[in-house]
Tab-separated table of C-alpha atoms and ligand atoms in Angstrom:
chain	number	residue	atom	x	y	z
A	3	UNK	CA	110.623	23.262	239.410
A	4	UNK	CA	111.350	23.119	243.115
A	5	UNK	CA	110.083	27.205	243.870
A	6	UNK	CA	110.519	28.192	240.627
A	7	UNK	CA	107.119	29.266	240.407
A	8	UNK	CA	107.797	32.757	241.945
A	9	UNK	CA	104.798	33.166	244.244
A	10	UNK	CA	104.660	31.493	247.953
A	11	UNK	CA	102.292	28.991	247.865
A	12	UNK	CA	101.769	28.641	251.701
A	13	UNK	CA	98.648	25.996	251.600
A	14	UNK	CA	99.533	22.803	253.740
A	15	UNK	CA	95.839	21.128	252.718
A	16	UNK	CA	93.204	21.391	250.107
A	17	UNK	CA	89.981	20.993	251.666
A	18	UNK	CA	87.790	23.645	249.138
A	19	UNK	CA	88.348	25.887	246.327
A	20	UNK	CA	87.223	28.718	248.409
A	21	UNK	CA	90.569	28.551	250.483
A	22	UNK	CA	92.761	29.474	247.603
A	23	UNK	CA	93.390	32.914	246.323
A	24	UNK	CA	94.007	33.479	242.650
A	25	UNK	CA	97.265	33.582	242.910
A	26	UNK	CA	97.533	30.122	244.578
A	27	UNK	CA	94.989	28.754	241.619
A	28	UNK	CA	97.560	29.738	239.182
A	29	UNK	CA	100.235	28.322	240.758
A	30	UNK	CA	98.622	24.990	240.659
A	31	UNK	CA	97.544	25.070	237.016
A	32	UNK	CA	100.765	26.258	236.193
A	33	UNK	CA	102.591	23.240	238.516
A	34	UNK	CA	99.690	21.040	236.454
A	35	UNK	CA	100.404	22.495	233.191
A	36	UNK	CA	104.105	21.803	233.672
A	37	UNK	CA	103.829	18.045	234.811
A	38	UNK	CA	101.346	17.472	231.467
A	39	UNK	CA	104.629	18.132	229.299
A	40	UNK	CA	105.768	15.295	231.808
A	41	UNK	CA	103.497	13.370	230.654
A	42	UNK	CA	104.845	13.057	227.001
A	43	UNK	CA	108.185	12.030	228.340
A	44	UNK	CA	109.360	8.902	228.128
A	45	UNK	CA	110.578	8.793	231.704
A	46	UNK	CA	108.385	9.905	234.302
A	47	UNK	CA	109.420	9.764	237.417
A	48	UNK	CA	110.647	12.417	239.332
A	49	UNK	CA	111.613	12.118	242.959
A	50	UNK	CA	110.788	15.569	245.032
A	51	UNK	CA	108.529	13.208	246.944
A	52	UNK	CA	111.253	10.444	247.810
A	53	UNK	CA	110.727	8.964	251.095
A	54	UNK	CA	107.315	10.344	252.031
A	55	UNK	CA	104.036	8.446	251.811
A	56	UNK	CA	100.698	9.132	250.809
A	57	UNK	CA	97.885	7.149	252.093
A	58	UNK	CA	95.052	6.973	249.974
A	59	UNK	CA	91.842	6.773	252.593
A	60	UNK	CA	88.744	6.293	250.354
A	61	UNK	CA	85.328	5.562	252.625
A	62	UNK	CA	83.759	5.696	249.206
A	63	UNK	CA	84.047	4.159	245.566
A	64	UNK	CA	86.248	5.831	243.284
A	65	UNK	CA	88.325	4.748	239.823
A	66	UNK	CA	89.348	7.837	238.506
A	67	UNK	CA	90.094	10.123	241.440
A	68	UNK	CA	92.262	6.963	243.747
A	69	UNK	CA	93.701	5.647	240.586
A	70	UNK	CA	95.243	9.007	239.588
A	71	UNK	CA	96.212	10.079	243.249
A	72	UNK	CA	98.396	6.482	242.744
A	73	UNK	CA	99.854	7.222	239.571
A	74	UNK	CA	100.555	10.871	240.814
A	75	UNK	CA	102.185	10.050	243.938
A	76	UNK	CA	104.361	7.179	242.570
A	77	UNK	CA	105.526	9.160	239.489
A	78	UNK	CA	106.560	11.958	242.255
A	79	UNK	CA	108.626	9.242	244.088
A	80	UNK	CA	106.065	8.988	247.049
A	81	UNK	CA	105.389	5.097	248.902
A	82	UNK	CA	101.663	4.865	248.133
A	83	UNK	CA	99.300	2.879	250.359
A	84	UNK	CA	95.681	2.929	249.087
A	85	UNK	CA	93.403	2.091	252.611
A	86	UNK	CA	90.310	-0.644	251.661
A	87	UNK	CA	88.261	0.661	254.009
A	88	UNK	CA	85.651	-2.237	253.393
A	89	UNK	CA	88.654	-4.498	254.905
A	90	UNK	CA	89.285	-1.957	257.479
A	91	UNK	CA	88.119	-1.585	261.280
A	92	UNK	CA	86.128	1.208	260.081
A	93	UNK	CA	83.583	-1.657	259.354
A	94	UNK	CA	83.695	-2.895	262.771
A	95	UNK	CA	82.395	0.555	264.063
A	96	UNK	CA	86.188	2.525	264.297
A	97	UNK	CA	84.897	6.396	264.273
A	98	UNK	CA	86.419	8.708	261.737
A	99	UNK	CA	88.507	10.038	264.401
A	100	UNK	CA	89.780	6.754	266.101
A	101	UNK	CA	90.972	5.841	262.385
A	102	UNK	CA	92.925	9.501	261.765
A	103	UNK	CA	94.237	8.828	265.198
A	104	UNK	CA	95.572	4.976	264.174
A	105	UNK	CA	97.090	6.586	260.560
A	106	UNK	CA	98.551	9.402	262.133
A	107	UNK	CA	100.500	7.365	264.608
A	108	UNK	CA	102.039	5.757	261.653
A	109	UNK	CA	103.071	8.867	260.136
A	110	UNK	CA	101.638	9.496	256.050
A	111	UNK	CA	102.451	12.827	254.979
A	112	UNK	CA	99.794	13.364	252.881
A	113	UNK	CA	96.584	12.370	253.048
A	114	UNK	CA	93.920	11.458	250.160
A	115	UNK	CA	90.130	11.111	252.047
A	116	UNK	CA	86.923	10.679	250.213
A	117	UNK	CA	84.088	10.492	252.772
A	118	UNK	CA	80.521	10.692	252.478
A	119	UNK	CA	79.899	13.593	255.313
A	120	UNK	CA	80.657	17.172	253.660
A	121	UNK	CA	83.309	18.352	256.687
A	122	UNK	CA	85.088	14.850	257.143
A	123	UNK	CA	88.219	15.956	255.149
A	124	UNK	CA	88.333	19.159	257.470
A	125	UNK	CA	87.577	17.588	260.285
A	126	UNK	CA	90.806	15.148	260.256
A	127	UNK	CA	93.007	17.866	258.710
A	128	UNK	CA	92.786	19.151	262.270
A	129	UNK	CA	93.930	16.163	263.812
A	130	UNK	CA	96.747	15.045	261.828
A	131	UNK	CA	100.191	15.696	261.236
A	132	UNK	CA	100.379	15.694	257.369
A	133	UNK	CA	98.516	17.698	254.493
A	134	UNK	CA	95.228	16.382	254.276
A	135	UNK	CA	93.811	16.671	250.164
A	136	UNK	CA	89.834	16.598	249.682
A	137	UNK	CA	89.259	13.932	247.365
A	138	UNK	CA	85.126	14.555	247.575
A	139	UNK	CA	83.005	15.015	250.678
A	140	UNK	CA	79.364	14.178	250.256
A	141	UNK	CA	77.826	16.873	248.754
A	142	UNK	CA	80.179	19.717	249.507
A	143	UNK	CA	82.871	19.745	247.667
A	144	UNK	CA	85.624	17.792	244.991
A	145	UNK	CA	88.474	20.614	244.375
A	146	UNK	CA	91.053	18.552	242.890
A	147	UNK	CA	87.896	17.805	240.140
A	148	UNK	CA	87.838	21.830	239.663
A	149	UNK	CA	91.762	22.302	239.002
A	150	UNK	CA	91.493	19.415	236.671
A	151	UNK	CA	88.572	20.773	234.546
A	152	UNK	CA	90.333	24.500	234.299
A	153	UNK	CA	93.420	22.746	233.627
A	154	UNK	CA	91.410	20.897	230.817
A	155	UNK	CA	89.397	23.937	229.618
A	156	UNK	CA	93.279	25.830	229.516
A	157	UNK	CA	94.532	22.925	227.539
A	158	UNK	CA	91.882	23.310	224.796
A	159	UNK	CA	90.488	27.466	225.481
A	160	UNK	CA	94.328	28.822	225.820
A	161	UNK	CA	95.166	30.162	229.482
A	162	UNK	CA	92.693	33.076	229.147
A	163	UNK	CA	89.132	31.641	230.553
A	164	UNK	CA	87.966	34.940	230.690
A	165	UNK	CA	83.914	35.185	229.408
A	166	UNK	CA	83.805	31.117	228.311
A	167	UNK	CA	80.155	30.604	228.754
A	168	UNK	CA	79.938	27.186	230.141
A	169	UNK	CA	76.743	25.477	230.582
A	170	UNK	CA	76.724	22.617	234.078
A	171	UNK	CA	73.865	20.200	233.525
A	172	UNK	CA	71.869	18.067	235.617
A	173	UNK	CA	72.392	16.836	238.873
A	174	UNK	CA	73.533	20.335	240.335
A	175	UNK	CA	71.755	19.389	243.806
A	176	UNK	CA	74.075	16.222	244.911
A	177	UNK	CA	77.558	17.339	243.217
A	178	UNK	CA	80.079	18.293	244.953
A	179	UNK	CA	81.604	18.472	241.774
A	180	UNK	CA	79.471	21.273	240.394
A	181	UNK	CA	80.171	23.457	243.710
A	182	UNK	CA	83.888	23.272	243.196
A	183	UNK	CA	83.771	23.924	239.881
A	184	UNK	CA	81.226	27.295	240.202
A	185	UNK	CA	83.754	28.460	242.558
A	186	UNK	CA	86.855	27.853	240.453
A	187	UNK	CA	85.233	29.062	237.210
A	188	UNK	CA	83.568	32.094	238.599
A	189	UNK	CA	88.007	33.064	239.793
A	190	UNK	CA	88.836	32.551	236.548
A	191	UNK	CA	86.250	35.266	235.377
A	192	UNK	CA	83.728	32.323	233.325
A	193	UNK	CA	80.052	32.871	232.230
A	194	UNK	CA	78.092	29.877	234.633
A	195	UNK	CA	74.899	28.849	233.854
A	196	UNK	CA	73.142	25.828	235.540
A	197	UNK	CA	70.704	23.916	233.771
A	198	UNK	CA	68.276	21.377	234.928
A	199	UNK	CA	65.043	20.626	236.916
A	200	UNK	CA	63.565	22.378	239.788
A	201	UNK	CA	64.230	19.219	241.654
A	202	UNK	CA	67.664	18.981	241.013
A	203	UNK	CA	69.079	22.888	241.416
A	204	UNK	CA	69.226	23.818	245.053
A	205	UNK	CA	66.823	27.241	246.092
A	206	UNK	CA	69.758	29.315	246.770
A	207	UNK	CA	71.689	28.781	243.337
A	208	UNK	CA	71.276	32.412	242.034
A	209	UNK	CA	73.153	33.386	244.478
A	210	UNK	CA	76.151	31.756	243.149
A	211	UNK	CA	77.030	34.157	240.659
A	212	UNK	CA	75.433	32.284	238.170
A	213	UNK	CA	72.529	32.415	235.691
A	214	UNK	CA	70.123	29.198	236.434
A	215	UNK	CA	67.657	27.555	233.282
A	216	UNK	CA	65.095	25.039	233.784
A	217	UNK	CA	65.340	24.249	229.807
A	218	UNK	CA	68.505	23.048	227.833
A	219	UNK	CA	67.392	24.626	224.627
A	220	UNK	CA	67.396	28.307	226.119
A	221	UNK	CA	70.399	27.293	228.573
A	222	UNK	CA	72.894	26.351	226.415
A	223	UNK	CA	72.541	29.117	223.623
A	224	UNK	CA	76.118	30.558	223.014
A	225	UNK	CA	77.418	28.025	225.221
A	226	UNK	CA	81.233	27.273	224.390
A	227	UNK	CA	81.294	24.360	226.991
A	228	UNK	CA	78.828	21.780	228.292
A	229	UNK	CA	79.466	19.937	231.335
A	230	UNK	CA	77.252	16.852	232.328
A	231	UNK	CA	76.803	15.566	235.850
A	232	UNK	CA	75.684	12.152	236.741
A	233	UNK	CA	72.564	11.514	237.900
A	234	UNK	CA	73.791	10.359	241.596
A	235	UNK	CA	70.658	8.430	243.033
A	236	UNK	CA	72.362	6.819	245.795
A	237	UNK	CA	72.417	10.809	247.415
A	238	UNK	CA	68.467	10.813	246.389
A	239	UNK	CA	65.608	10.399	249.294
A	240	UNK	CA	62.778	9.397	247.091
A	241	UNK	CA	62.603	10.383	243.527
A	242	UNK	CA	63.737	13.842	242.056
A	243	UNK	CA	62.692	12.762	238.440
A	244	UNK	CA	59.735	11.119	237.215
A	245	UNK	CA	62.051	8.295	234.747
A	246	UNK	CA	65.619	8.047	233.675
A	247	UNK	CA	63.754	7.682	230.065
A	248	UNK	CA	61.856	11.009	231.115
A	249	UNK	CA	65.319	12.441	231.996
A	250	UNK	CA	66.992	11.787	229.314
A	251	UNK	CA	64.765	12.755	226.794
A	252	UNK	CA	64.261	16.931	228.409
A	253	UNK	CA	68.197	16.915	230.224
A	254	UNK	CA	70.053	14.055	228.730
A	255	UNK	CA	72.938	15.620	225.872
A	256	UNK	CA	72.548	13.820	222.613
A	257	UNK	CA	73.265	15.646	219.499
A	258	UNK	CA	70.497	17.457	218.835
A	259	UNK	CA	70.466	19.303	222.225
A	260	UNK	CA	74.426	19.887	221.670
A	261	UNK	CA	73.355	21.583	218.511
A	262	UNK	CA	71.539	24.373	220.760
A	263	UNK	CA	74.928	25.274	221.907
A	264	UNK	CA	77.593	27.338	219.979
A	265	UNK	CA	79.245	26.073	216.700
A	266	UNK	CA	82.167	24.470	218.304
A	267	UNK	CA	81.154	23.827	221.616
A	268	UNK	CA	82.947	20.961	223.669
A	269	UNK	CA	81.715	18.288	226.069
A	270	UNK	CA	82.808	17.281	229.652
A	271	UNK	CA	82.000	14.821	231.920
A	272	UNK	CA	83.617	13.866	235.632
A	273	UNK	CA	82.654	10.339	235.724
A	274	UNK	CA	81.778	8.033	236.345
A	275	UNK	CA	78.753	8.481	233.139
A	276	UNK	CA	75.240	7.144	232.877
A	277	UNK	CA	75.037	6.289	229.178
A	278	UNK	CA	71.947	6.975	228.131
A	279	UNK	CA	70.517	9.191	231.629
A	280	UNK	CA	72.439	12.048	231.268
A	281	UNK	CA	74.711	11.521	227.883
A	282	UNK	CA	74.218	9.843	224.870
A	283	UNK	CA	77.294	7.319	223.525
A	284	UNK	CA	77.498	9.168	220.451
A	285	UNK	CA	78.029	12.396	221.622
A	286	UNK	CA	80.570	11.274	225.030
A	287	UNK	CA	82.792	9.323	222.741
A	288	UNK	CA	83.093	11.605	219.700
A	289	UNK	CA	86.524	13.057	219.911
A	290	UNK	CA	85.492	16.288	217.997
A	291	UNK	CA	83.309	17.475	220.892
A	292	UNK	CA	84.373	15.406	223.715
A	293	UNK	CA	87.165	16.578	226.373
A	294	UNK	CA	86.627	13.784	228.903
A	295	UNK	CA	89.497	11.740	227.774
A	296	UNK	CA	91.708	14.859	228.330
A	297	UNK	CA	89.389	15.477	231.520
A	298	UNK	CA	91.471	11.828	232.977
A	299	UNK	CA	94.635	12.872	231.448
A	300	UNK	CA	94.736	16.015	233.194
A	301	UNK	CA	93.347	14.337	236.566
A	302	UNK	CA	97.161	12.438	236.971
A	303	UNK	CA	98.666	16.034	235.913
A	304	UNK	CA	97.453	17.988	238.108
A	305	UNK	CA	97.308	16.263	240.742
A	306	UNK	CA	100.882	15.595	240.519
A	307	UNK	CA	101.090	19.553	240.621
A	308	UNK	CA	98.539	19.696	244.082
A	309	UNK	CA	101.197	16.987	245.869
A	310	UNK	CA	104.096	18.949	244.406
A	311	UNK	CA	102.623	22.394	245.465
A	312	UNK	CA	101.284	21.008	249.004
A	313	UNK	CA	105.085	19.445	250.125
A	314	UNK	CA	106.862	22.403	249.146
A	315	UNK	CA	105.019	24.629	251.724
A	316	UNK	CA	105.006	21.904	253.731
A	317	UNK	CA	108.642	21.812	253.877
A	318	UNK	CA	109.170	25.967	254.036
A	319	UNK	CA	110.143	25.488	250.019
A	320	UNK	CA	108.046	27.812	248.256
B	30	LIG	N1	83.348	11.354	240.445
B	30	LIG	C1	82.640	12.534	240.833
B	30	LIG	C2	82.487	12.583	242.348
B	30	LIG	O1	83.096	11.808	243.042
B	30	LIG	C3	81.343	12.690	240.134
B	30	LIG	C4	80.327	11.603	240.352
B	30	LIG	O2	80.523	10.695	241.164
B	30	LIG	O3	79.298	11.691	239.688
B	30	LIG	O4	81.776	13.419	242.838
């Protein structure tokens, strides 16, 4: 699959959805697409990234996103070192830059940051050697989250995306999450609506190219997908809902508010999920309606397809 996939990819980072062109998004769903058949293999492990490393720099908590960025990179071949930066000098006061400065002496060729400033990922793209990869930035953005979600949505929808209304609920205000996947969705020609409380959807939303609800029974009519967020408090300053019990009972998806949505409809979630704020058990771990197990499955795929797609125009390939 070297540059088999007929189009030159030419990205050496991925820093925001808004970068890549459609042509470059369906190069990367098709690279993830292609290492999900991988997946069913019994041997894994390919080796187009023998002899590099990827460091894994992580300034804040993360299961899914580091985990799979490990299992990616190893299956490709790659030496993975995963940075604790609680152990680290950045503890001891070591500025952003002093620590891109101490990596890139050592050489990583990729890159995996999650920082809590929206920009940081950017920021040491432009003083490092390697590909730098946007694992989350504060509130900006989470892109490798997007590709993973379309990649889902293809996996279940078919490749065509084309008018799937899909309903993103909650927490729009502190995800970085729901801006990548707006972006990513709105490419692949999707019907967006946000749903939540005044609180909790930023002023300028409209201008998104979506369609913005304050109520879940009116938002999700004809919806074929609903995607929770988390309710992320530790981004509050003060309190943007009156209770979690309050929350749950007008935002929070049980089954009866997934019954305002089409016959059909299916469920996601990025994780990590408040049972019980913004999801109910019953509905997150009902395998009818729920995608979020595929949601991690995909999450190894595809990035496996970013680090494949992000070498090969690193090294002139593609
Ligand atoms: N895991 C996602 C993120 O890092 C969503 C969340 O934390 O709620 O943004």
């Amino acid at each position: 699959m070297a540059s088999s996939y007929g189009y030159p990819f030419e990205q050496q980072h991925c820093l925001s959805i808004s970068q890549f062109s459609r042509p470059d998004i369906e190069t990367l769903l098709t690279l993830g697409n292609h290492y999900l058949d991988l997946d069913v293999q019994k041997s894994k492990e390919r080796s187009m990234l023998a002899g590099k490393t990827l460091v894994n720099l992580f300034f804040e908590n993360s299961t899914r996103t580091e985990k799979s960025f490990e299992i990616a990179g190893r299956r490709l071949g790659a030496d993975v070192i995963n940075m604790s930066v609680v152990g680290s000098s950045v503890k001891k006061g070591e500025t952003l830059l002093d620590t891109a400065a101490t990596l890139n002496a050592m050489n990583p060729d990729i890159l995996v940051v999650r920082h809590g400033a929206s920009g940081a990922p950017a920021l040491l793209a432009q003083k490092v050697s390697g590909s730098v990869i946007n694992a989350g930035d504060g509130v900006h953005e989470h892109p490798t989250q997007a590709l993973l979600d379309a990649l889902t949505l293809r996996r279940h929808f078919g490749e065509d995306l084309g008018g799937l209304r899909i309903a993103i609920c909650g927490d729009i205000k502190h995800s970085r999450v729901a801006r990548s996947d707006i972006q990513l969705l709105n490419v692949l020609g999707c019907d967006i609506r946000l749903i939540g409380p005044p609180t909790l959807i930023p002023a300028d939303a409209d201008k998104w190219g979506v369609d913005v609800f304050h109520d879940m029974e009116t938002g999700l009519e004809g919806c074929d997908v609903v995607m929770m967020l988390r309710l992320q408090m530790e981004r509050m300053s003060g309190a943007f809902v009156p209770s979690k019990r309050e929350y749950f009972h007008f935002y929070g998806l049980d089954r009866s508010k997934l019954g305002f949505a089409k016959q059909g409809a299916m469920v996601m979630h990025p994780g990590p999920m408040n049972r019980g704020v913004e999801i109910s058990s019953d509905v997150a771990d009902d395998p009818k309606v729920s995608l979020i197990t595929s949601q991690v499955e995909s999450g190894v795929a595809m990035r496996m397809g970013i680090l494949h797609a992000l070498s090969d125009a690193r090294d002139g390939v593609a």
